[in-house]
Tab-separated table of C-alpha atoms and ligand atoms in Angstrom:
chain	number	residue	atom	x	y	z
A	704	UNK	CA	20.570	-23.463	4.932
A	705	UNK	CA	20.537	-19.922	5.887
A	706	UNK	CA	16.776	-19.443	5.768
A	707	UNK	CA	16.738	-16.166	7.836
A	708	UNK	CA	19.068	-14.005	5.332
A	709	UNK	CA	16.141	-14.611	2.376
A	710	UNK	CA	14.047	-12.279	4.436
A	711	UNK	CA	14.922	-9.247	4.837
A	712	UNK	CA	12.629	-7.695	7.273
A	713	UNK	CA	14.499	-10.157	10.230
A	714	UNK	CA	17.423	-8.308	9.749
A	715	UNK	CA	16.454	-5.142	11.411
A	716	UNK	CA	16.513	-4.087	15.020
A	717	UNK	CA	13.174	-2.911	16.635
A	718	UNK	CA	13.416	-0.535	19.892
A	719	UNK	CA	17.320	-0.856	19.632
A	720	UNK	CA	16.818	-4.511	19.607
A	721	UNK	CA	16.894	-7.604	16.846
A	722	UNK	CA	13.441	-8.011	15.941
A	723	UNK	CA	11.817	-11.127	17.073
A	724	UNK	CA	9.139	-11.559	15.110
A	725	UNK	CA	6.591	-14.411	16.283
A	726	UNK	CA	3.246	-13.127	15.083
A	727	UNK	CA	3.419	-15.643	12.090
A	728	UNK	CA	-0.297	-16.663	12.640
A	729	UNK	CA	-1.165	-12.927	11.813
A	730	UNK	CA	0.796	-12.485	8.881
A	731	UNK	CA	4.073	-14.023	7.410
A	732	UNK	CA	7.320	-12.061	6.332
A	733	UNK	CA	7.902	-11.918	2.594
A	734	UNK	CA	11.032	-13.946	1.093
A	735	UNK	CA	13.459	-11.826	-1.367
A	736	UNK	CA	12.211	-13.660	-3.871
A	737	UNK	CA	8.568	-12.354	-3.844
A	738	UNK	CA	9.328	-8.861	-2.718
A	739	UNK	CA	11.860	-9.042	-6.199
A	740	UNK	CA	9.109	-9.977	-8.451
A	741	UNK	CA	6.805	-7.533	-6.823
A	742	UNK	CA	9.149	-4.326	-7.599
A	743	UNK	CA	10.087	-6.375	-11.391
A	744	UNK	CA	6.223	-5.881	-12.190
A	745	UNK	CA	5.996	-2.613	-10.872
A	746	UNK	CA	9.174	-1.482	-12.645
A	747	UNK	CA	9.151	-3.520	-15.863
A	748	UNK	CA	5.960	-4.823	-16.718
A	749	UNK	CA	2.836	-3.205	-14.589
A	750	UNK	CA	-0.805	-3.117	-17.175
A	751	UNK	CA	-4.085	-4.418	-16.667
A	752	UNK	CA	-4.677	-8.152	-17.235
A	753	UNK	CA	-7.208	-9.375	-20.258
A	754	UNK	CA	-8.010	-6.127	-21.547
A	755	UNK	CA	-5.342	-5.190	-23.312
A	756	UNK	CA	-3.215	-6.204	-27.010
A	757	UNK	CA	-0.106	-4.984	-26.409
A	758	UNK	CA	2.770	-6.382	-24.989
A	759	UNK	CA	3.046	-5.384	-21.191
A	760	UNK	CA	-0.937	-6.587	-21.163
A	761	UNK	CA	-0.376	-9.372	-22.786
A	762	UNK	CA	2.592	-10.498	-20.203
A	763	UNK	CA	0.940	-9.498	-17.372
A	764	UNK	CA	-2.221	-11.542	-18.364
A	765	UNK	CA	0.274	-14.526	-18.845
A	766	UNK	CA	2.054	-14.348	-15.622
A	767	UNK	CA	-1.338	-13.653	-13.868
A	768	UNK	CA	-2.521	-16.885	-15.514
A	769	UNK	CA	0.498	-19.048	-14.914
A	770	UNK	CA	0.287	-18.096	-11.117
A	771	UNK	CA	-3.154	-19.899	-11.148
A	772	UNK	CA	-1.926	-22.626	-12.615
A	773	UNK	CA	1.022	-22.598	-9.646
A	774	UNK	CA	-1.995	-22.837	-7.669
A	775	UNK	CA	-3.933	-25.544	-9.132
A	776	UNK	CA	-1.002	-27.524	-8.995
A	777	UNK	CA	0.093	-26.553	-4.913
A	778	UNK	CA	-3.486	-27.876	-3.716
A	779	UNK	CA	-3.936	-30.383	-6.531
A	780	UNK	CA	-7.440	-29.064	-8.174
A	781	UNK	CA	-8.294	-31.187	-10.710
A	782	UNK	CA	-8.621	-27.916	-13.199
A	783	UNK	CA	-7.035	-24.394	-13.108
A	784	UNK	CA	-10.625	-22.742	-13.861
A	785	UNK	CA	-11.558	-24.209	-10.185
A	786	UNK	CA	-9.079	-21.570	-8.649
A	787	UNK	CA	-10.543	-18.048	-8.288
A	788	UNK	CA	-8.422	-15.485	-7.079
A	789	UNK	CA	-10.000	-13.595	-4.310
A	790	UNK	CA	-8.887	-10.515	-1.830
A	791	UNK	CA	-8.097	-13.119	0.504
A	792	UNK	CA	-9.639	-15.760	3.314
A	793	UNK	CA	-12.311	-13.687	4.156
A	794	UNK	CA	-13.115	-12.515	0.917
A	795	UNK	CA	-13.391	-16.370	-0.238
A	796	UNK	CA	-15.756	-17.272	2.575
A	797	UNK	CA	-17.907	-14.296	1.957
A	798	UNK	CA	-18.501	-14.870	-2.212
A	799	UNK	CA	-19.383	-18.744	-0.941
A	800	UNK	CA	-21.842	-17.676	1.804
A	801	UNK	CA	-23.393	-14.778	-0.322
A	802	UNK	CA	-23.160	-16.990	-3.931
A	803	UNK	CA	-23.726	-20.475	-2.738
A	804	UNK	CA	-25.624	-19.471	0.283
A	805	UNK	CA	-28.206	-17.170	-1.310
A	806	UNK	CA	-29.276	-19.964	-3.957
A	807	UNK	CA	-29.041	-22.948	-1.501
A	808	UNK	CA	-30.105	-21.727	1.644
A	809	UNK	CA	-33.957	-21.487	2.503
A	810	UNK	CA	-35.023	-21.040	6.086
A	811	UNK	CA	-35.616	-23.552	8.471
A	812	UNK	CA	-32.372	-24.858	6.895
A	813	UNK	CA	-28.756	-25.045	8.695
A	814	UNK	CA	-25.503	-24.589	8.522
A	815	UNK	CA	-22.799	-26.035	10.829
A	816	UNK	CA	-19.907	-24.509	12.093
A	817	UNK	CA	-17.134	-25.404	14.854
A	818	UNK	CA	-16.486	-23.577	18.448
A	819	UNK	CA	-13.360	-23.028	16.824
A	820	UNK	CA	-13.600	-20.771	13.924
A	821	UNK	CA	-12.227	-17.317	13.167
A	822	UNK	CA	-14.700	-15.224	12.968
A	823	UNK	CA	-14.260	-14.744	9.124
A	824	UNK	CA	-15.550	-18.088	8.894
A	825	UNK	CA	-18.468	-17.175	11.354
A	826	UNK	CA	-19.929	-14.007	11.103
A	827	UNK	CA	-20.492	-14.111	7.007
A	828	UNK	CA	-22.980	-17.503	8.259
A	829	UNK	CA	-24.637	-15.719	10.821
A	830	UNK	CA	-25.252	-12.848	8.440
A	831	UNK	CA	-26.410	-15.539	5.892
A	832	UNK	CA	-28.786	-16.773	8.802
A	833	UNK	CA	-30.371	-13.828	9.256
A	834	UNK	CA	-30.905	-12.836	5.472
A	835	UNK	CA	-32.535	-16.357	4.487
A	836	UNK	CA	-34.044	-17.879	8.343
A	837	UNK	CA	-31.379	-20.352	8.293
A	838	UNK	CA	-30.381	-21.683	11.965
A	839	UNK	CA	-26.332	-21.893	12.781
A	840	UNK	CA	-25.209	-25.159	14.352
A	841	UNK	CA	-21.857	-25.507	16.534
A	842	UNK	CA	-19.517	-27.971	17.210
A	843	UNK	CA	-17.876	-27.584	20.162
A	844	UNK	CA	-13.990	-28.311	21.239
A	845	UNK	CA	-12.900	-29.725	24.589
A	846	UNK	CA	-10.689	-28.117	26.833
A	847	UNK	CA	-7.031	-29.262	25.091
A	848	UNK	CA	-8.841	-27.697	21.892
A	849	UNK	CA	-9.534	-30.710	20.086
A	850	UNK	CA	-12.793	-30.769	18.441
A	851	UNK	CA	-15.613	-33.405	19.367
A	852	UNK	CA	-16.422	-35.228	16.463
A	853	UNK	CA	-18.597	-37.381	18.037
A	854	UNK	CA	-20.899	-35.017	18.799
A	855	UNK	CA	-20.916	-34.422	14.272
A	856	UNK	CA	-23.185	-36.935	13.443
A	857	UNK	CA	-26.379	-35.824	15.934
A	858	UNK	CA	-25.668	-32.514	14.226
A	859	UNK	CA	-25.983	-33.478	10.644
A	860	UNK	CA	-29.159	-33.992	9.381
A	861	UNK	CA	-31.137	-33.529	6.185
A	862	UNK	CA	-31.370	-29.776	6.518
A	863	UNK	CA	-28.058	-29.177	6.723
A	864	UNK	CA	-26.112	-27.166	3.811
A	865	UNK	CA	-22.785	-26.725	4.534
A	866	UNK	CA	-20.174	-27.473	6.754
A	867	UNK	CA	-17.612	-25.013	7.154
A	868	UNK	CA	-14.710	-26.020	9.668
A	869	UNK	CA	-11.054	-24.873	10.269
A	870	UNK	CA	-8.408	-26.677	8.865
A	871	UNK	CA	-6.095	-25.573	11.666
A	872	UNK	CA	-7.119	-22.850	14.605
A	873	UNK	CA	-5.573	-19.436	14.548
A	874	UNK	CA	-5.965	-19.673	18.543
A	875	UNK	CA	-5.091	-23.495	19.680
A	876	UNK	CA	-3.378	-24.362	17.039
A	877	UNK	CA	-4.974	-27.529	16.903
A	878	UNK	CA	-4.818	-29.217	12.985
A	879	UNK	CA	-8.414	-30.743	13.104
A	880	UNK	CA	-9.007	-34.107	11.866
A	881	UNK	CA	-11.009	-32.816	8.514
A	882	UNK	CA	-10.934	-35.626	6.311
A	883	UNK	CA	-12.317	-37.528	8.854
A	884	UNK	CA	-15.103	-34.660	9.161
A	885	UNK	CA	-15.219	-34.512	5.483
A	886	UNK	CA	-16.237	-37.894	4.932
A	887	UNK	CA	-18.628	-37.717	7.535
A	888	UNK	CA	-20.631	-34.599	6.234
A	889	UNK	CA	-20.470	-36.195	2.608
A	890	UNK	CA	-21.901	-39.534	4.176
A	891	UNK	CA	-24.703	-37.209	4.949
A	892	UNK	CA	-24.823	-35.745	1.830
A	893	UNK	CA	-23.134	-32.231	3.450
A	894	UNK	CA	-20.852	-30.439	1.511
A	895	UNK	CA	-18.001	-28.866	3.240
A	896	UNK	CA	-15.953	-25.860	2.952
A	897	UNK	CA	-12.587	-25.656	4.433
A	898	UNK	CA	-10.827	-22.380	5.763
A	899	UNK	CA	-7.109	-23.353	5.081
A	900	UNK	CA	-5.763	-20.093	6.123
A	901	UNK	CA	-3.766	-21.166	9.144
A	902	UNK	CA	-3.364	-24.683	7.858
A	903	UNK	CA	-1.843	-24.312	4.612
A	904	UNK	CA	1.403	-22.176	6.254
A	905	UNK	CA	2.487	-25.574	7.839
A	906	UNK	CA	1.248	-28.011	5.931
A	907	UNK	CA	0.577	-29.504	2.051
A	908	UNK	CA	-3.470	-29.010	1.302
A	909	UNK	CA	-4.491	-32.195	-1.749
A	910	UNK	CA	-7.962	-30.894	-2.278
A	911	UNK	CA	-8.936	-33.825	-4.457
A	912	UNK	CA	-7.159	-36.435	-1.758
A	913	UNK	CA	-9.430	-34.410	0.911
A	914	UNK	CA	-12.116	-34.325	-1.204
A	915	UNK	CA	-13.137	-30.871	0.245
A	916	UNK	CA	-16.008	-28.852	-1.847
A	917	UNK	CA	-14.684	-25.224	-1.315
A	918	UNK	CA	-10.594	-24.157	0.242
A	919	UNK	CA	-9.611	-20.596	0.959
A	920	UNK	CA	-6.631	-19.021	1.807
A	921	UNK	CA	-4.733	-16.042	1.915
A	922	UNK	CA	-1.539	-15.378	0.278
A	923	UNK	CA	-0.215	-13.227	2.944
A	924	UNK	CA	-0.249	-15.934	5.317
A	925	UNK	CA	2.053	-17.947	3.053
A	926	UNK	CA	4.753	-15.924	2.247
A	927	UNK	CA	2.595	-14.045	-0.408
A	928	UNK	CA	1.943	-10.326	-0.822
A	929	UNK	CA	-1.814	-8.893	0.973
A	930	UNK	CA	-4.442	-8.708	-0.999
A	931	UNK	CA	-4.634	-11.841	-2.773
A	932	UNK	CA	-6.329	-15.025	-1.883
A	933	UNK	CA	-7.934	-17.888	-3.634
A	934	UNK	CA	-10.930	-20.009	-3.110
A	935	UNK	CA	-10.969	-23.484	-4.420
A	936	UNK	CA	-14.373	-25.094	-5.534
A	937	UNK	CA	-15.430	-27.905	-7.330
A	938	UNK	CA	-16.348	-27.361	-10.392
A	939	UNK	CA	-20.079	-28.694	-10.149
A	940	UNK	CA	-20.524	-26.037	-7.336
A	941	UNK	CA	-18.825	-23.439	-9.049
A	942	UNK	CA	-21.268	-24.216	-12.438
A	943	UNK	CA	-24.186	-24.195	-9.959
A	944	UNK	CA	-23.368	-20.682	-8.166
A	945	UNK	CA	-24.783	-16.921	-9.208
A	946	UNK	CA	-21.684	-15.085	-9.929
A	947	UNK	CA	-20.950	-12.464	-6.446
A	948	UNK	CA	-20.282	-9.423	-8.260
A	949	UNK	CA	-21.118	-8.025	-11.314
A	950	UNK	CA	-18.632	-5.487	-13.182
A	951	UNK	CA	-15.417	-5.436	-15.736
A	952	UNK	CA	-14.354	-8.991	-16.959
A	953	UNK	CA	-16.686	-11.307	-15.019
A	954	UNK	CA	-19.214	-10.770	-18.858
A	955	UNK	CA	-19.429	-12.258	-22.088
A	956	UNK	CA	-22.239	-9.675	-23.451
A	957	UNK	CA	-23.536	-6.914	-21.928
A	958	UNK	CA	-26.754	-4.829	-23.120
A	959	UNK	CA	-29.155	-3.096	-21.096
A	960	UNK	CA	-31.811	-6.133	-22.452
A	961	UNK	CA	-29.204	-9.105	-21.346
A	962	UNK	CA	-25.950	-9.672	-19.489
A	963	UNK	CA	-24.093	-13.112	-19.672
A	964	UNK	CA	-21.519	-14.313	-18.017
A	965	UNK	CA	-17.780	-15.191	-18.741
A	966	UNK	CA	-16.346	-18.659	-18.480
A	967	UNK	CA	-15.303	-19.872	-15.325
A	968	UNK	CA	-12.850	-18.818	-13.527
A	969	UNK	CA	-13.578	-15.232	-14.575
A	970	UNK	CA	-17.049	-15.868	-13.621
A	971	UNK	CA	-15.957	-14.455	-10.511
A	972	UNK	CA	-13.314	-12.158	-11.003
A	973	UNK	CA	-14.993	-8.806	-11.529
A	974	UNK	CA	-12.821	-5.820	-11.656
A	975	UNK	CA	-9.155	-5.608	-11.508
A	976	UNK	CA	-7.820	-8.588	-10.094
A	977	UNK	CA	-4.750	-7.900	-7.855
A	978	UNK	CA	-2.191	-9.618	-10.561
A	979	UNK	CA	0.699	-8.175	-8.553
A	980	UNK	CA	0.385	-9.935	-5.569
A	981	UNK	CA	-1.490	-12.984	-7.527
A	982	UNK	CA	1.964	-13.207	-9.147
A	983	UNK	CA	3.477	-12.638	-6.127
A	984	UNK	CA	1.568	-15.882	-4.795
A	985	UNK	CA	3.198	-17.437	-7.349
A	986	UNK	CA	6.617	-16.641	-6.423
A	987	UNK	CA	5.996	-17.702	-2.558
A	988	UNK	CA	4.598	-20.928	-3.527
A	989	UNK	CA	7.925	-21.905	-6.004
A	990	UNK	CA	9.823	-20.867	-2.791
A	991	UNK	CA	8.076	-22.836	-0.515
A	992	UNK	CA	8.405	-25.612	-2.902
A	993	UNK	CA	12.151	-25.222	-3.204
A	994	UNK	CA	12.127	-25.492	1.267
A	995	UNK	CA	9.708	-28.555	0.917
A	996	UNK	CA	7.164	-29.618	3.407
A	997	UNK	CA	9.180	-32.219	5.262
A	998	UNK	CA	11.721	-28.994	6.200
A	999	UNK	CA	8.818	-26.794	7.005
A	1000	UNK	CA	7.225	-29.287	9.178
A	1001	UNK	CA	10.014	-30.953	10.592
A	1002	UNK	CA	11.516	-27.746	11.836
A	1003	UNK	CA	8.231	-25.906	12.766
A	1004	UNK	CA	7.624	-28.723	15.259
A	1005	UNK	CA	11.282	-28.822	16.352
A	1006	UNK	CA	10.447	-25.218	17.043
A	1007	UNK	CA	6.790	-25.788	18.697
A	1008	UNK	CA	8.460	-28.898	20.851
A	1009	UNK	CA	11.542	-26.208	22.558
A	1010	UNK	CA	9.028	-23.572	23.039
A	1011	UNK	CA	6.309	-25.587	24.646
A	1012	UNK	CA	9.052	-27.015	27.094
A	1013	UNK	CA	10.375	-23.715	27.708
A	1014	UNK	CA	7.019	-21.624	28.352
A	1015	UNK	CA	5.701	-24.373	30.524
A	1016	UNK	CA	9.234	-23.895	32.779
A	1017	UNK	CA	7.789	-20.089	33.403
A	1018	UNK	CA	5.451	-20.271	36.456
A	1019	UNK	CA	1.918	-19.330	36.672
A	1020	UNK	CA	1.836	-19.110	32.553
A	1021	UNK	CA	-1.222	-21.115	31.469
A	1022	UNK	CA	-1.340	-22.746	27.946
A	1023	UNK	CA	-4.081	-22.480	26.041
A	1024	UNK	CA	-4.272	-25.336	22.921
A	1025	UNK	CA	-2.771	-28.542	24.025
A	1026	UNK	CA	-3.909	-30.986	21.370
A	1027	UNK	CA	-2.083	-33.895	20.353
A	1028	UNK	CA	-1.764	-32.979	16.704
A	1029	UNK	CA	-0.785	-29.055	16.736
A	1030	UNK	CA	1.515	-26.577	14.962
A	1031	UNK	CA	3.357	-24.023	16.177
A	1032	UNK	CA	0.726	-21.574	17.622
A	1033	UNK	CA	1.058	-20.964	21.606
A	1034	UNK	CA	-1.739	-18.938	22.946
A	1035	UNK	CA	-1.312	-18.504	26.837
A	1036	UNK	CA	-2.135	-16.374	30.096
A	1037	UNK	CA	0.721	-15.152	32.724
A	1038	UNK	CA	-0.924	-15.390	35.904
A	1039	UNK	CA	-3.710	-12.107	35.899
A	1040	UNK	CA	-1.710	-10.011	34.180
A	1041	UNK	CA	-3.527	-7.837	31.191
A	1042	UNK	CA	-2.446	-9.622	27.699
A	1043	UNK	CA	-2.363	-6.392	26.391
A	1044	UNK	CA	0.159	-5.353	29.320
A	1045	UNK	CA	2.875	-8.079	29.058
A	1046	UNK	CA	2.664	-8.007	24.798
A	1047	UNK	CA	3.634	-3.886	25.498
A	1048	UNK	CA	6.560	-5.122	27.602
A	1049	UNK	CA	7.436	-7.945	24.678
A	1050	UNK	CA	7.057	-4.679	22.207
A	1051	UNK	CA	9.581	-2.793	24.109
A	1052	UNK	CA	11.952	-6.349	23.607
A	1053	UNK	CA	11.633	-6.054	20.033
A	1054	UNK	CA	9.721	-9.079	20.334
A	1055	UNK	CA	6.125	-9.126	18.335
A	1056	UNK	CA	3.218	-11.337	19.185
A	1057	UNK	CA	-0.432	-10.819	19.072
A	1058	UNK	CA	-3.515	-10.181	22.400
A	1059	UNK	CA	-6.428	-10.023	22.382
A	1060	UNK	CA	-9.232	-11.548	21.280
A	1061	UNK	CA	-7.461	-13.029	18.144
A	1062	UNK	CA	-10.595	-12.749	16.228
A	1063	UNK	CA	-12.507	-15.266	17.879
A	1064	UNK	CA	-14.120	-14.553	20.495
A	1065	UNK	CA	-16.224	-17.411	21.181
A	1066	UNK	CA	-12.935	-19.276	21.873
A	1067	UNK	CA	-12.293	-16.813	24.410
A	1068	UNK	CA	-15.719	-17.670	25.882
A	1069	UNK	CA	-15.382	-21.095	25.923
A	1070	UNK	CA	-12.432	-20.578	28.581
A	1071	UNK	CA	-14.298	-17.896	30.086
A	1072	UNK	CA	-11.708	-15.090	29.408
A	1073	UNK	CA	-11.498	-11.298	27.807
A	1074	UNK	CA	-8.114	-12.290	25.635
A	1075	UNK	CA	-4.525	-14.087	25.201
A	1076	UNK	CA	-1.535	-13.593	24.158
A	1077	UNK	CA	0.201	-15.254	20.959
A	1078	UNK	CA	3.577	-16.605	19.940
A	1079	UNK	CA	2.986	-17.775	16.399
A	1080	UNK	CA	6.178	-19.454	15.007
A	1081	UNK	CA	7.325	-19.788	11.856
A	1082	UNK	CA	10.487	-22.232	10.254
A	1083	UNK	CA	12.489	-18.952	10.105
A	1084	UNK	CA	12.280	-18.621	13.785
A	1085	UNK	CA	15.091	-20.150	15.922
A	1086	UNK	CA	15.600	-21.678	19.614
A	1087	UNK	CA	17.155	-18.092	20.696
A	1088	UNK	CA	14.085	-16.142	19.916
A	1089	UNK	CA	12.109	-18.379	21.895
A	1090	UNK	CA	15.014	-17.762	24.579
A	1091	UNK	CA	14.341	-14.323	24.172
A	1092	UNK	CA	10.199	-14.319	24.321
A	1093	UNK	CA	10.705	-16.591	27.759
A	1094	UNK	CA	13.189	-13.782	28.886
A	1095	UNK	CA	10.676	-10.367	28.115
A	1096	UNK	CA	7.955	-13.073	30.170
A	1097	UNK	CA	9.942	-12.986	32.694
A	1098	UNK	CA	11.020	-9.331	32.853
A	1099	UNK	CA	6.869	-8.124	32.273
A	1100	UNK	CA	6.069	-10.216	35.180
A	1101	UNK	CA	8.956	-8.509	37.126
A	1102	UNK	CA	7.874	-5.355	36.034
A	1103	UNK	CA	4.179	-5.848	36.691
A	1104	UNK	CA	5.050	-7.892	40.232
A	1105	UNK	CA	3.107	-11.047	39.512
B	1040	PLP	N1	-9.414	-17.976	9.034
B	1040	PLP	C1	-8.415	-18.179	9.899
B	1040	PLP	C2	-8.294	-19.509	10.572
B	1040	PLP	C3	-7.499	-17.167	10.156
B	1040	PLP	O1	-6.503	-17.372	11.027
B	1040	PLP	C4	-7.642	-15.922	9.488
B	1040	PLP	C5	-6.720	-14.809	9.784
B	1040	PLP	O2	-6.086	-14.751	10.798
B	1040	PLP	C6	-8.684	-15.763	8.588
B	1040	PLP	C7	-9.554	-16.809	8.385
B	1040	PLP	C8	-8.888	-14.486	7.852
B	1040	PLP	O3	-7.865	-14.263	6.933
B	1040	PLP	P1	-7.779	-12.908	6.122
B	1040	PLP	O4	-7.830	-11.799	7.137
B	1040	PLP	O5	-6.478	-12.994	5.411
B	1040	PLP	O6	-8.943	-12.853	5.185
């Protein structure tokens, strides 16, 4: 299978050179596929969803519909109405802490969250914390970035709320053990809420087999357009929660005496949803169904296996992320050099990865350092890009005489 020619973007040179394009953990490159029914919407069929009678409304709303139920079927929820289309991850993690949060959170009460964690799946529970006088609790990782789940069930404890744990790291790339944590935190009577935004661009996420209360993602990450995500709830939570925002579509009546509130899913779905890129999710989830995990996986870890072996050959690089069970994500040092230096030297290579901080900077404290550079991979990616990446290495430490 030619994978490479259904993406366009790969084609093209960058800096006079082919583009080698390993900042998958960032954001994924778009298949033909979705970036065809993007322009068919815009040029055929573009109107508002659930407002209107007439016929491009009408479709719209149908396709918009039918992409959630593409959805419910790609994680498994038991009912379509338990998939909300959201802006994305963040978005997701946000209406749970700010919904769920504000009605089930008192002070003195806690929520628990790993060492691990973007900080999209961080920051909106510290901000909860300091709205209600809740108190954040951490699990920590060990030093090959594998989280210590021993240390879970001291942490638990009848004041806890919500667990909310990555499904994979952005940064180690480790795939955490979370049904394992799941059925711990329910044992405690914990719900949990699982960020799948790295973990569902390697990997098949069953959210009744994991039994998981609340699942985000983003779209982008998987193929999918920006600006559409979805969070997954249970429906018992979903009944229980406030709606987020009020405005167009999430009402059944409105008068200045009384407002009530649509039917779930809509519930939570004020405004204009983005139905061109929700529809666009739709078409990156048939195509990833048409690859099939066991390709995606089997390759990605071909991929992961050649470049581990070939960035521990260059000297002085230090790995980052060495856990047992990981996917492709290599997050690394060469020698002292600046991150940002050597990914400039990569740039002028035509070869894309990420430094920094990679939005989590308490993973960069943990080892005691500013920032790292990232090769994300993807099953589009091939041996000789790796070849390449290990070649502009070499070259920026040349040039910056390490
Ligand atoms: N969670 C994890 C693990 C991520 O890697 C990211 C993005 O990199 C996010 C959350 C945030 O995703 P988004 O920016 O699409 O909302």
């Amino acid at each position: 299978m030619d994978i490479r020619s259904h993406f366009p973007i790969l084609q093209q040179q960058i800096r006079s050179q082919p583009l080698v394009y390993l900042d998958n953990a960032a954001t994924t490159q778009k298949p033909q596929c979705v970036i065809d029914t993007v322009n068919q919407l815009y040029t055929t069929l573009n109107a508002n969803i659930h407002r209107g009678v007439h016929y491009l409304a009408e479709e719209c709303t149908a396709r918009y519909e039918a992409a959630r139920g593409t959805v419910q079927r790609f994680i498994n929820a038991q009912q379509n109405y338990e998939i909300i289309f959201t802006a994305g991850t963040t978005a997701g993690i946000n209406l749970v802490a700010n919904s769920f949060g504000n009605t089930f959170v008192h002070a003195g009460d806690e929520i628990i969250v790993s060492e691990m964690e973007h900080h999209s799946n961080l920051v909106p529970w510290q901000m909860l914390c300091e709205r209600t006088g809740a108190v954040l609790r951490m699990l920590p990782f060990d030093d090959m970035g594998e989280l210590d789940v021993e240390k879970l069930p001291a942490l638990l404890s009848k004041k806890t709320k919500l667990l909310c744990v990555a499904a994979v790291s952005n940064v180690l790339g480790t795939v955490n053990p979370v049904a394992k944590i799941i059925a711990m935190a329910h044992s405690a009577g914990v719900p949990v809420l699982l960020d799948g935004a790295q973990g569902l661009q390697h990997s098949a996420a069953d959210v009744q087999q994991l039994d998981c209360d609340f699942f985000v993602f983003s779209g982008h990450k998987i193929y999918a357009p920006t600006g559409i995500g979805v969070l997954y709830a249970k429906e018992k939570w979903l009944a229980a929660m406030p709606p987020y925002q009020g405005g167009g579509d999430m009402v059944k009546t409105v008068s200045f005496a009384q407002t009530t509130y649509a039917d779930l899913p809509y519930k939570f779905e004020a405004g204009t949803a983005n139905y061109v890129s929700a529809i666009g999710l739709g078409a990156a989830i048939e195509f990833l169904q048409t690859l099939g995990w066991d390709y995606i996986g089997e390759r990605e870890q071909q991929l992961l296996r050649y470049a581990t072996q070939q960035l521990q050959g260059i000297e002085g690089l230090q790995l980052f992320g060495t856990a047992a069970h990981k996917v492709g994500i290599l997050s690394f040092l060469l020698h002292h050099l600046h991150p940002l230096d050597v990914g400039q030297i990569l740039d002028q290579q035509g070869i894309a990865v990420r430094t920094g901080t990679l939005c989590a900077e308490p993973v960069m404290q943990h080892f005691g350092i500013a920032g790292m550079l990232r090769a994300s991979l993807a099953f589009y990616n091939t041996e000789h890009e790796v070849d390449a990446l290990v070649k502009g290495l070499l070259l920026a430490k040349k040039m910056l005489r390490a």
